[in-house]
Short mmCIF file of C-alpha atoms and ligand atoms in Angstrom, two decimals:
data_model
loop_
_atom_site.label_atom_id
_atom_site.label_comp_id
_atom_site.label_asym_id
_atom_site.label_seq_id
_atom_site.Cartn_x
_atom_site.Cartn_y
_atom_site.Cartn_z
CA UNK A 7 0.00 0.00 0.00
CA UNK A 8 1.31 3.33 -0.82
CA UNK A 9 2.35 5.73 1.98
CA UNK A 10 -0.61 8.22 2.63
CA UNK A 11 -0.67 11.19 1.00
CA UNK A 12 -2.66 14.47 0.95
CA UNK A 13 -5.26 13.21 -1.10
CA UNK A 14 -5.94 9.54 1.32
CA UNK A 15 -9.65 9.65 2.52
CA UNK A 16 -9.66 8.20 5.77
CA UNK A 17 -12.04 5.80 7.37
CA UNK A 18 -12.27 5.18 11.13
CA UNK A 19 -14.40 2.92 13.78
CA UNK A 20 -14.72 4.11 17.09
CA UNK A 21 -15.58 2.00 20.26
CA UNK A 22 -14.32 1.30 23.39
CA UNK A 23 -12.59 -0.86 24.00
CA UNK A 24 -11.18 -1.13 20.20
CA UNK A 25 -7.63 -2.84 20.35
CA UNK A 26 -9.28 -6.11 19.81
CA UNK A 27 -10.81 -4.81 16.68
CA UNK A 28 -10.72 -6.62 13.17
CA UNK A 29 -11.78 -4.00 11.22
CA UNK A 30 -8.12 -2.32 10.24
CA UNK A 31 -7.07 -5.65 9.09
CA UNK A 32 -10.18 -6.31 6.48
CA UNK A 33 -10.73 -2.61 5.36
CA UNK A 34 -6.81 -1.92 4.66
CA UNK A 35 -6.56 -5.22 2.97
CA UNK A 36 -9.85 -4.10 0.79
CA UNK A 37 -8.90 -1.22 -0.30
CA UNK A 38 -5.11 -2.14 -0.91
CA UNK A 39 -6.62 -4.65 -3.41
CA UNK A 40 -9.28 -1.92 -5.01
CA UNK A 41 -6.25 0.35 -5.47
CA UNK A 42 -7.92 2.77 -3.52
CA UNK A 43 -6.03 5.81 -1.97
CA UNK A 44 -8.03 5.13 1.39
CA UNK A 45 -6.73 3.94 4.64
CA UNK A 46 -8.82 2.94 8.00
CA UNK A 47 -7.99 3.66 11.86
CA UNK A 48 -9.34 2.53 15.30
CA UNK A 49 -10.55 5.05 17.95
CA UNK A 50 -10.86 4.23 21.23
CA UNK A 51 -14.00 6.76 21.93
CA UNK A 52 -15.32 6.42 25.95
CA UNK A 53 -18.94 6.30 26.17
CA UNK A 54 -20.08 9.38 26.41
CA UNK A 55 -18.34 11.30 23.57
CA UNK A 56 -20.21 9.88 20.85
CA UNK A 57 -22.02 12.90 19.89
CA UNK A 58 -18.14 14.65 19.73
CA UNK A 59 -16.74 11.98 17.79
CA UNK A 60 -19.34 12.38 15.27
CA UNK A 61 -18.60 16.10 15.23
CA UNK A 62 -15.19 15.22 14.68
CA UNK A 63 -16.49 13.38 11.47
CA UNK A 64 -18.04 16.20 10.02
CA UNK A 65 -15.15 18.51 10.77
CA UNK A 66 -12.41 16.64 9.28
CA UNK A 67 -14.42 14.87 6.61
CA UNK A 68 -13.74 11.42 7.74
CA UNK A 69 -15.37 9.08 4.66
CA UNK A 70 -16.77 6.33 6.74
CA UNK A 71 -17.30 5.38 10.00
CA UNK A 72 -18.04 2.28 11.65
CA UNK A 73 -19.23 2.32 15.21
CA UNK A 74 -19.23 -0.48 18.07
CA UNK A 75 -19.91 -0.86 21.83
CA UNK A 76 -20.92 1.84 23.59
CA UNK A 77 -21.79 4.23 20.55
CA UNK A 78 -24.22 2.35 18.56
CA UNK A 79 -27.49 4.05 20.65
CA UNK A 80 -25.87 7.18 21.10
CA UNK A 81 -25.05 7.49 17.23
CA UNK A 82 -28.43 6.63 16.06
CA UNK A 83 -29.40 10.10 17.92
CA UNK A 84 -26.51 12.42 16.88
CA UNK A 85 -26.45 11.13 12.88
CA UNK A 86 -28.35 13.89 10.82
CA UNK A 87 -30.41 10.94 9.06
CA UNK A 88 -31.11 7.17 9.69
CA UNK A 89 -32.41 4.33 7.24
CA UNK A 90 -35.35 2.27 7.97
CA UNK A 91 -33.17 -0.54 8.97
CA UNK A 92 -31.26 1.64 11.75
CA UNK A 93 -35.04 3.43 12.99
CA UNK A 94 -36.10 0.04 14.03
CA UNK A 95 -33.11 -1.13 15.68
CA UNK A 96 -32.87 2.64 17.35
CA UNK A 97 -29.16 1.43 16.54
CA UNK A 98 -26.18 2.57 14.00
CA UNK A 99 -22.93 0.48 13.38
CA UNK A 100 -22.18 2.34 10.18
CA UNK A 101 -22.33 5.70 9.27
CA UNK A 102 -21.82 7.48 5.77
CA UNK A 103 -20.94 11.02 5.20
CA UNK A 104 -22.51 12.83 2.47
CA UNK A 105 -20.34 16.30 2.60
CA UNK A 106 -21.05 16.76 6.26
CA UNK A 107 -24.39 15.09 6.52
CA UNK A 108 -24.41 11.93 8.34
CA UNK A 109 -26.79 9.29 7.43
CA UNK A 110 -26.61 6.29 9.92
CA UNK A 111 -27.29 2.33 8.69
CA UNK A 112 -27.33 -1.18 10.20
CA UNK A 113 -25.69 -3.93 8.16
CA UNK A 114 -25.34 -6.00 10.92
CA UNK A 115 -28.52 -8.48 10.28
CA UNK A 116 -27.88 -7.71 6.29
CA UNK A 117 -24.89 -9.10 7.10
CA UNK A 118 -25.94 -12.24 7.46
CA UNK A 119 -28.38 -12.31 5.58
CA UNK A 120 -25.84 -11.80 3.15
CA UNK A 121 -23.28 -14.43 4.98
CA UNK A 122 -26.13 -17.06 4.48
CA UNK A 123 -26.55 -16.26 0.69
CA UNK A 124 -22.75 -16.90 0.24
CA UNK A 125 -22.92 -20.15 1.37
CA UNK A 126 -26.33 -21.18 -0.73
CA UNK A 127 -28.21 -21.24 2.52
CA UNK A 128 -31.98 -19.88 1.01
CA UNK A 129 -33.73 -17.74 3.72
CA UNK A 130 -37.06 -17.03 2.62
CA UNK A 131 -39.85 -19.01 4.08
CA UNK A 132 -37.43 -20.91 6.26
CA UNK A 133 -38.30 -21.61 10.01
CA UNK A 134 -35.53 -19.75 11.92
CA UNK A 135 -33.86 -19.74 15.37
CA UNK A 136 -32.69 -17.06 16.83
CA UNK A 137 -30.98 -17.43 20.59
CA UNK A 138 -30.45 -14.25 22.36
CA UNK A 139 -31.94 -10.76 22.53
CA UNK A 140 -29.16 -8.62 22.27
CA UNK A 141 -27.61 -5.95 19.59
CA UNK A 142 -26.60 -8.48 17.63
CA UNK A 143 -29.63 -10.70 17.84
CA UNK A 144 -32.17 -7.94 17.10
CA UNK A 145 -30.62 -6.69 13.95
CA UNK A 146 -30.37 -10.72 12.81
CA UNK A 147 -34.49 -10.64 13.84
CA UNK A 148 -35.18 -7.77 11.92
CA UNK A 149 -33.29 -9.08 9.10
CA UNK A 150 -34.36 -12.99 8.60
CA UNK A 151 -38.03 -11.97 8.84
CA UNK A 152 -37.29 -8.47 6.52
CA UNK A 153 -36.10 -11.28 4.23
CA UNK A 154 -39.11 -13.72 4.54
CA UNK A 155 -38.04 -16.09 7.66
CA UNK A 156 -40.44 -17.04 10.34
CA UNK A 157 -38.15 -16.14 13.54
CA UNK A 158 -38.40 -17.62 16.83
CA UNK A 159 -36.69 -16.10 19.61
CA UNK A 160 -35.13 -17.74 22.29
CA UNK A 161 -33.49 -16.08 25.33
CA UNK A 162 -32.84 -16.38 28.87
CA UNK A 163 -34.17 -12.81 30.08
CA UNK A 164 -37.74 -13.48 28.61
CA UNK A 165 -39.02 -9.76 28.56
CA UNK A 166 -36.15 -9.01 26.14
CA UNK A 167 -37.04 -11.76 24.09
CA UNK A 168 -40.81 -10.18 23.94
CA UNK A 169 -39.25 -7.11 22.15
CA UNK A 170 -36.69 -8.88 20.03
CA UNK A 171 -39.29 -10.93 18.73
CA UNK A 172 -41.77 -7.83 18.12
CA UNK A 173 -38.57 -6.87 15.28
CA UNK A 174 -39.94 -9.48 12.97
CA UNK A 175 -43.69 -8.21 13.25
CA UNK A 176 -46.31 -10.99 12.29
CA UNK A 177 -42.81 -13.23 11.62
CA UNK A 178 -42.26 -13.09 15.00
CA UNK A 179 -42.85 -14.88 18.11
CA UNK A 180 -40.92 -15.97 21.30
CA UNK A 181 -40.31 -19.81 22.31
CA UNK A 182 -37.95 -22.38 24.18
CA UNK A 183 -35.24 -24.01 23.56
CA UNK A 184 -37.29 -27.62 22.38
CA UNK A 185 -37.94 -25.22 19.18
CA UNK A 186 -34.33 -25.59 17.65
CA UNK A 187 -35.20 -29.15 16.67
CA UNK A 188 -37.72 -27.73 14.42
CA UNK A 189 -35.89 -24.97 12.70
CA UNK A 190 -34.18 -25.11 9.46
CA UNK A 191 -31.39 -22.23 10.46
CA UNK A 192 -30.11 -21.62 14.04
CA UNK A 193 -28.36 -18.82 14.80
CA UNK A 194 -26.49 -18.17 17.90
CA UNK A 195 -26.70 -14.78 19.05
CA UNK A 196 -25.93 -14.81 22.76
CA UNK A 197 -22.10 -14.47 23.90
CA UNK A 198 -22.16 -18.35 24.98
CA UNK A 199 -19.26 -19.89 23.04
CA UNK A 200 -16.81 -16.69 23.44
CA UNK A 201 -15.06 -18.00 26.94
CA UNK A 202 -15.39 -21.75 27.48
CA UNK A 203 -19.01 -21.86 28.39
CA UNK A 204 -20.87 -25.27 27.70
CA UNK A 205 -23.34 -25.61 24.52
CA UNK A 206 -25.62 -22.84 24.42
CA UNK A 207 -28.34 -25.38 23.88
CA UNK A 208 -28.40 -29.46 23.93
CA UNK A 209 -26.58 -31.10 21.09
CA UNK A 210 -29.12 -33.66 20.66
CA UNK A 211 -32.14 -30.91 19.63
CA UNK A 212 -29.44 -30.20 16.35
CA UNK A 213 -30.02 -32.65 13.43
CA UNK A 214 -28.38 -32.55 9.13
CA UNK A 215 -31.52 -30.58 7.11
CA UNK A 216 -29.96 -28.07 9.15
CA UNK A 217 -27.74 -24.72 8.76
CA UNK A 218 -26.37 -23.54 12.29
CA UNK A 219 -24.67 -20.22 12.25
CA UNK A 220 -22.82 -18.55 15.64
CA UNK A 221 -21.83 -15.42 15.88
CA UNK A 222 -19.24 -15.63 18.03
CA UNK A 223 -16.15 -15.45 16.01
CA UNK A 224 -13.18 -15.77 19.05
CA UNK A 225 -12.71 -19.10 18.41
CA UNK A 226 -13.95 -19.65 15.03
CA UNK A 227 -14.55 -23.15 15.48
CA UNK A 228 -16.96 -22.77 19.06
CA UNK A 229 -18.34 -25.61 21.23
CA UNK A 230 -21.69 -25.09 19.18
CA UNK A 231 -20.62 -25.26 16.15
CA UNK A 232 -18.17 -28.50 16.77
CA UNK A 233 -21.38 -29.93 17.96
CA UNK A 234 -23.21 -29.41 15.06
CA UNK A 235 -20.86 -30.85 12.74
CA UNK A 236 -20.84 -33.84 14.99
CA UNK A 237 -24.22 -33.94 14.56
CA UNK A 238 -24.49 -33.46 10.72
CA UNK A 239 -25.81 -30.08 10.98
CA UNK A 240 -24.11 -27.43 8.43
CA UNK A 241 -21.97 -25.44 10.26
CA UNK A 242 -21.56 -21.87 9.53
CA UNK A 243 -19.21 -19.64 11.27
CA UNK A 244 -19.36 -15.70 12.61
CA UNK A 245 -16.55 -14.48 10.64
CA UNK A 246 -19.09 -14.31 7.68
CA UNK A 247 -21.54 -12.16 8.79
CA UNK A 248 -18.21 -10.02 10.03
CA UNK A 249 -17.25 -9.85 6.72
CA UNK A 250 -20.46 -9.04 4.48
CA UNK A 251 -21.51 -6.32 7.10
CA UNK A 252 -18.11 -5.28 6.16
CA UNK A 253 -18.95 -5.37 2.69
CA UNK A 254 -21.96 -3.64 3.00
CA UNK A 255 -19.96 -0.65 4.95
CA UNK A 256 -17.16 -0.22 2.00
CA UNK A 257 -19.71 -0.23 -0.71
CA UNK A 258 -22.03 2.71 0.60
CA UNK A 259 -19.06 4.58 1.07
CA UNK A 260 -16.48 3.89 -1.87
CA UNK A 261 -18.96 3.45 -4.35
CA UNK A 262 -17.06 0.25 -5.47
CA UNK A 263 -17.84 -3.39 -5.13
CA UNK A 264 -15.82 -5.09 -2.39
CA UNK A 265 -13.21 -7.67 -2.78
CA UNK A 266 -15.14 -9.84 -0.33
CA UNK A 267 -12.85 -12.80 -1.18
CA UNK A 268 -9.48 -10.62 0.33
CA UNK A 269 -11.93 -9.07 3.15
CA UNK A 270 -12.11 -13.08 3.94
CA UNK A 271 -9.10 -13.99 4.06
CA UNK A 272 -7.57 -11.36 5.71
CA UNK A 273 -10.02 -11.83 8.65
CA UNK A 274 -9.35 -15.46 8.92
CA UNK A 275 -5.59 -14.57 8.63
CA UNK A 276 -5.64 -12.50 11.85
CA UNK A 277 -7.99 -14.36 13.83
CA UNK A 278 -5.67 -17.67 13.12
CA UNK A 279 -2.89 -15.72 14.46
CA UNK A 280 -4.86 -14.49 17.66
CA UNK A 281 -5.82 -18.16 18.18
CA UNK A 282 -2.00 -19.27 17.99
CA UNK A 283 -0.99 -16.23 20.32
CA UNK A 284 -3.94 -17.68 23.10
P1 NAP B 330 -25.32 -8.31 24.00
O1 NAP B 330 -26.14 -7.18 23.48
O2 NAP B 330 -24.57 -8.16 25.27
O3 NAP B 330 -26.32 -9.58 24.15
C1 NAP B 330 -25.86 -10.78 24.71
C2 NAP B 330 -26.93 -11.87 24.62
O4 NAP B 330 -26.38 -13.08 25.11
C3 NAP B 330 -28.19 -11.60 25.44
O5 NAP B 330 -29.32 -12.10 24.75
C4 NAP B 330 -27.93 -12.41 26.71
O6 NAP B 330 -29.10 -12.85 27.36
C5 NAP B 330 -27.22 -13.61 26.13
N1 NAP B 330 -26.38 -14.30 27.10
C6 NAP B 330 -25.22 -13.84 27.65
N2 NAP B 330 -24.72 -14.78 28.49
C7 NAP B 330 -25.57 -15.84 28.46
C8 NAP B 330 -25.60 -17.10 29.10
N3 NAP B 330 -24.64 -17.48 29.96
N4 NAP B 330 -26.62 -17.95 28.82
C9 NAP B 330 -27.60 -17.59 27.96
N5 NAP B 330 -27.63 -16.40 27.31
C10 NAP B 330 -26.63 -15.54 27.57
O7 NAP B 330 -24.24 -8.77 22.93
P2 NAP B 330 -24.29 -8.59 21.33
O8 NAP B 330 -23.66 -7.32 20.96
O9 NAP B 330 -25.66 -8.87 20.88
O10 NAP B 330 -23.28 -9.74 20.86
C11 NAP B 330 -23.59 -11.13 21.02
C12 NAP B 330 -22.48 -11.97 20.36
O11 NAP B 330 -22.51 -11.77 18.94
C13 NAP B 330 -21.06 -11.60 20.81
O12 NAP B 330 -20.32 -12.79 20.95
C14 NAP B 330 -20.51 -10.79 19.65
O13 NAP B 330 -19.10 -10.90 19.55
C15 NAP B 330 -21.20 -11.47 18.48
N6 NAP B 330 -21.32 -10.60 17.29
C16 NAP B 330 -20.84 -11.08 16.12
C17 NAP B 330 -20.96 -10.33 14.97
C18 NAP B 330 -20.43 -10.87 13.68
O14 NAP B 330 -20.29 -10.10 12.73
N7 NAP B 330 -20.15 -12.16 13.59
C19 NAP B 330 -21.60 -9.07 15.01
C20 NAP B 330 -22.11 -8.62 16.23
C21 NAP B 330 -21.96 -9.41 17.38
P3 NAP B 330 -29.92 -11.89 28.36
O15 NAP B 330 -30.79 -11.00 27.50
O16 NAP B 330 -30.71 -12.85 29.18
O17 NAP B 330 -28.90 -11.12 29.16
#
């Protein structure tokens, strides 16, 4: 990659913490291989200065932004204007900047949506899974029944399962843990899988017809997803979704179609050598 000059646009994310973020290593790699004169940075942003951060943006003309834990609430208020997607999350993880006007997105759930279309995994009319009722669940709600899924949602705080499952409208609807064996795609949403936890739900309720995705993406290879592969099941990793949200994020603001293949590899390249450092 050349040296930047006076004429690199600059992307950024901003979260807090950050050091453990990915998204240097897949943007950098994307637009060495575009040949674009762009480079991307991590800022570590406290909670509380999103609305400055975002000033920041407009003031120095910062391309693209993506934004993580704590800002994506507090961005979806300070952005000038917010797609439909974003409104009913009340939640931004990318922002674009159209000369000074922000307009905040989430690509999160398109994201895999996306992920799932890459690996010939059909969504529409499929009977879906969803465990957990966080960020990362809700935009994954909103998205499988946005693209035609019935979504269950299954989580162990039931009133935020209520208004997960309220994201997928008349798609939507809140149930136990018996439901997996009944779905056609599971998707892992919770955090179980990140630090050594058992199986987020019994092995024996996964079964071949289907496609079980986790989110979790530190390990790649978690205790739910060795267990469905054990079991027949398809197994689908996190790192996808990681990388089509990415995707999403360099299209709106280059204007150019992503070199998803590089964005890939790159991400698998780092987290192999995180795994080896552990
Ligand atoms: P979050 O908002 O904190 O939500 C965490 C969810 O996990 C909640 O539903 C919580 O249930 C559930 N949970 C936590 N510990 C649990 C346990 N011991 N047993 C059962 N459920 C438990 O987190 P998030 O931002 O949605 O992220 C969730 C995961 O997705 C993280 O691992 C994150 O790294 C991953 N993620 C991946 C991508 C990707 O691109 N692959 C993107 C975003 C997030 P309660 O509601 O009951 O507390």
């Amino acid at each position: 990659m050349p040296a930047p000059s006076g004429t690199t646009r600059v992307a950024a994310v901003i979260g807090d913490p950050i050091s453990h973020s990915l998204s240097p290593v897949i943007f950098n790699a994307a637009f060495e291989s575009a040949g674009l004169d762009w480079v991307f940075v991590a800022h570590q942003v406290p909670a509380g200065e999103t609305v400055r951060a975002l000033d920041g943006v407009r003031a120095m003309g910062v391309a693209g932004l993506s934004v993580t834990m704590p800002h994506k609430d507090a961005a979806f208020a300070a952005v000038d204007e917010v797609t439909l997607e974003a409104r009913a999350l009340g939640a931004v993880n990318c922002v674009e900047n159209r000369g000074g006007h922000l307009v905040g997105h989430n690509t999160d759930g398109a994201g895999l949506v996306a992920a799932l279309a890459a690996e010939g995994v059909p969504v529409d009319g499929q009977r879906c899974v969803v465990l957990g009722a966080g960020g990362a669940a809700r935009s994954v709600i909103a998205a499988l029944a946005r693209a035609g899924s019935e979504v269950t949602v299954v989580n162990r705080t039931a009133d935020r399962a209520r208004a997960a499952a309220a994201l997928a409208g008349e798609r939507g609807r809140v149930g136990e843990q018996a439901d997996v064996a009944s779905a056609s795609i599971v998707v892992n949403a919770t955090s179980v899988g990140m630090g050594g936890e058992g199986l987020v739900v019994p092995a024996d309720l996964l079964s071949p017809a289907q496609a079980v995705v986790d989110l979790v993406y530190h390990p790649v290879a978690t205790p739910l997803l060795t267990a469905a592969r054990a079991r027949g099941a398809r197994a689908i990793d996190g790192v996808g979704m990681l990388v089509h949200q990415g995707a999403l994020a360099f299209r709106l603001w280059t204007g150019v179609e992503p070199p998803i293949e590089v964005m890939n590899g790159a991400a698998r390249a780092a987290l192999g050598e995180r795994e080896r450092a552990v």
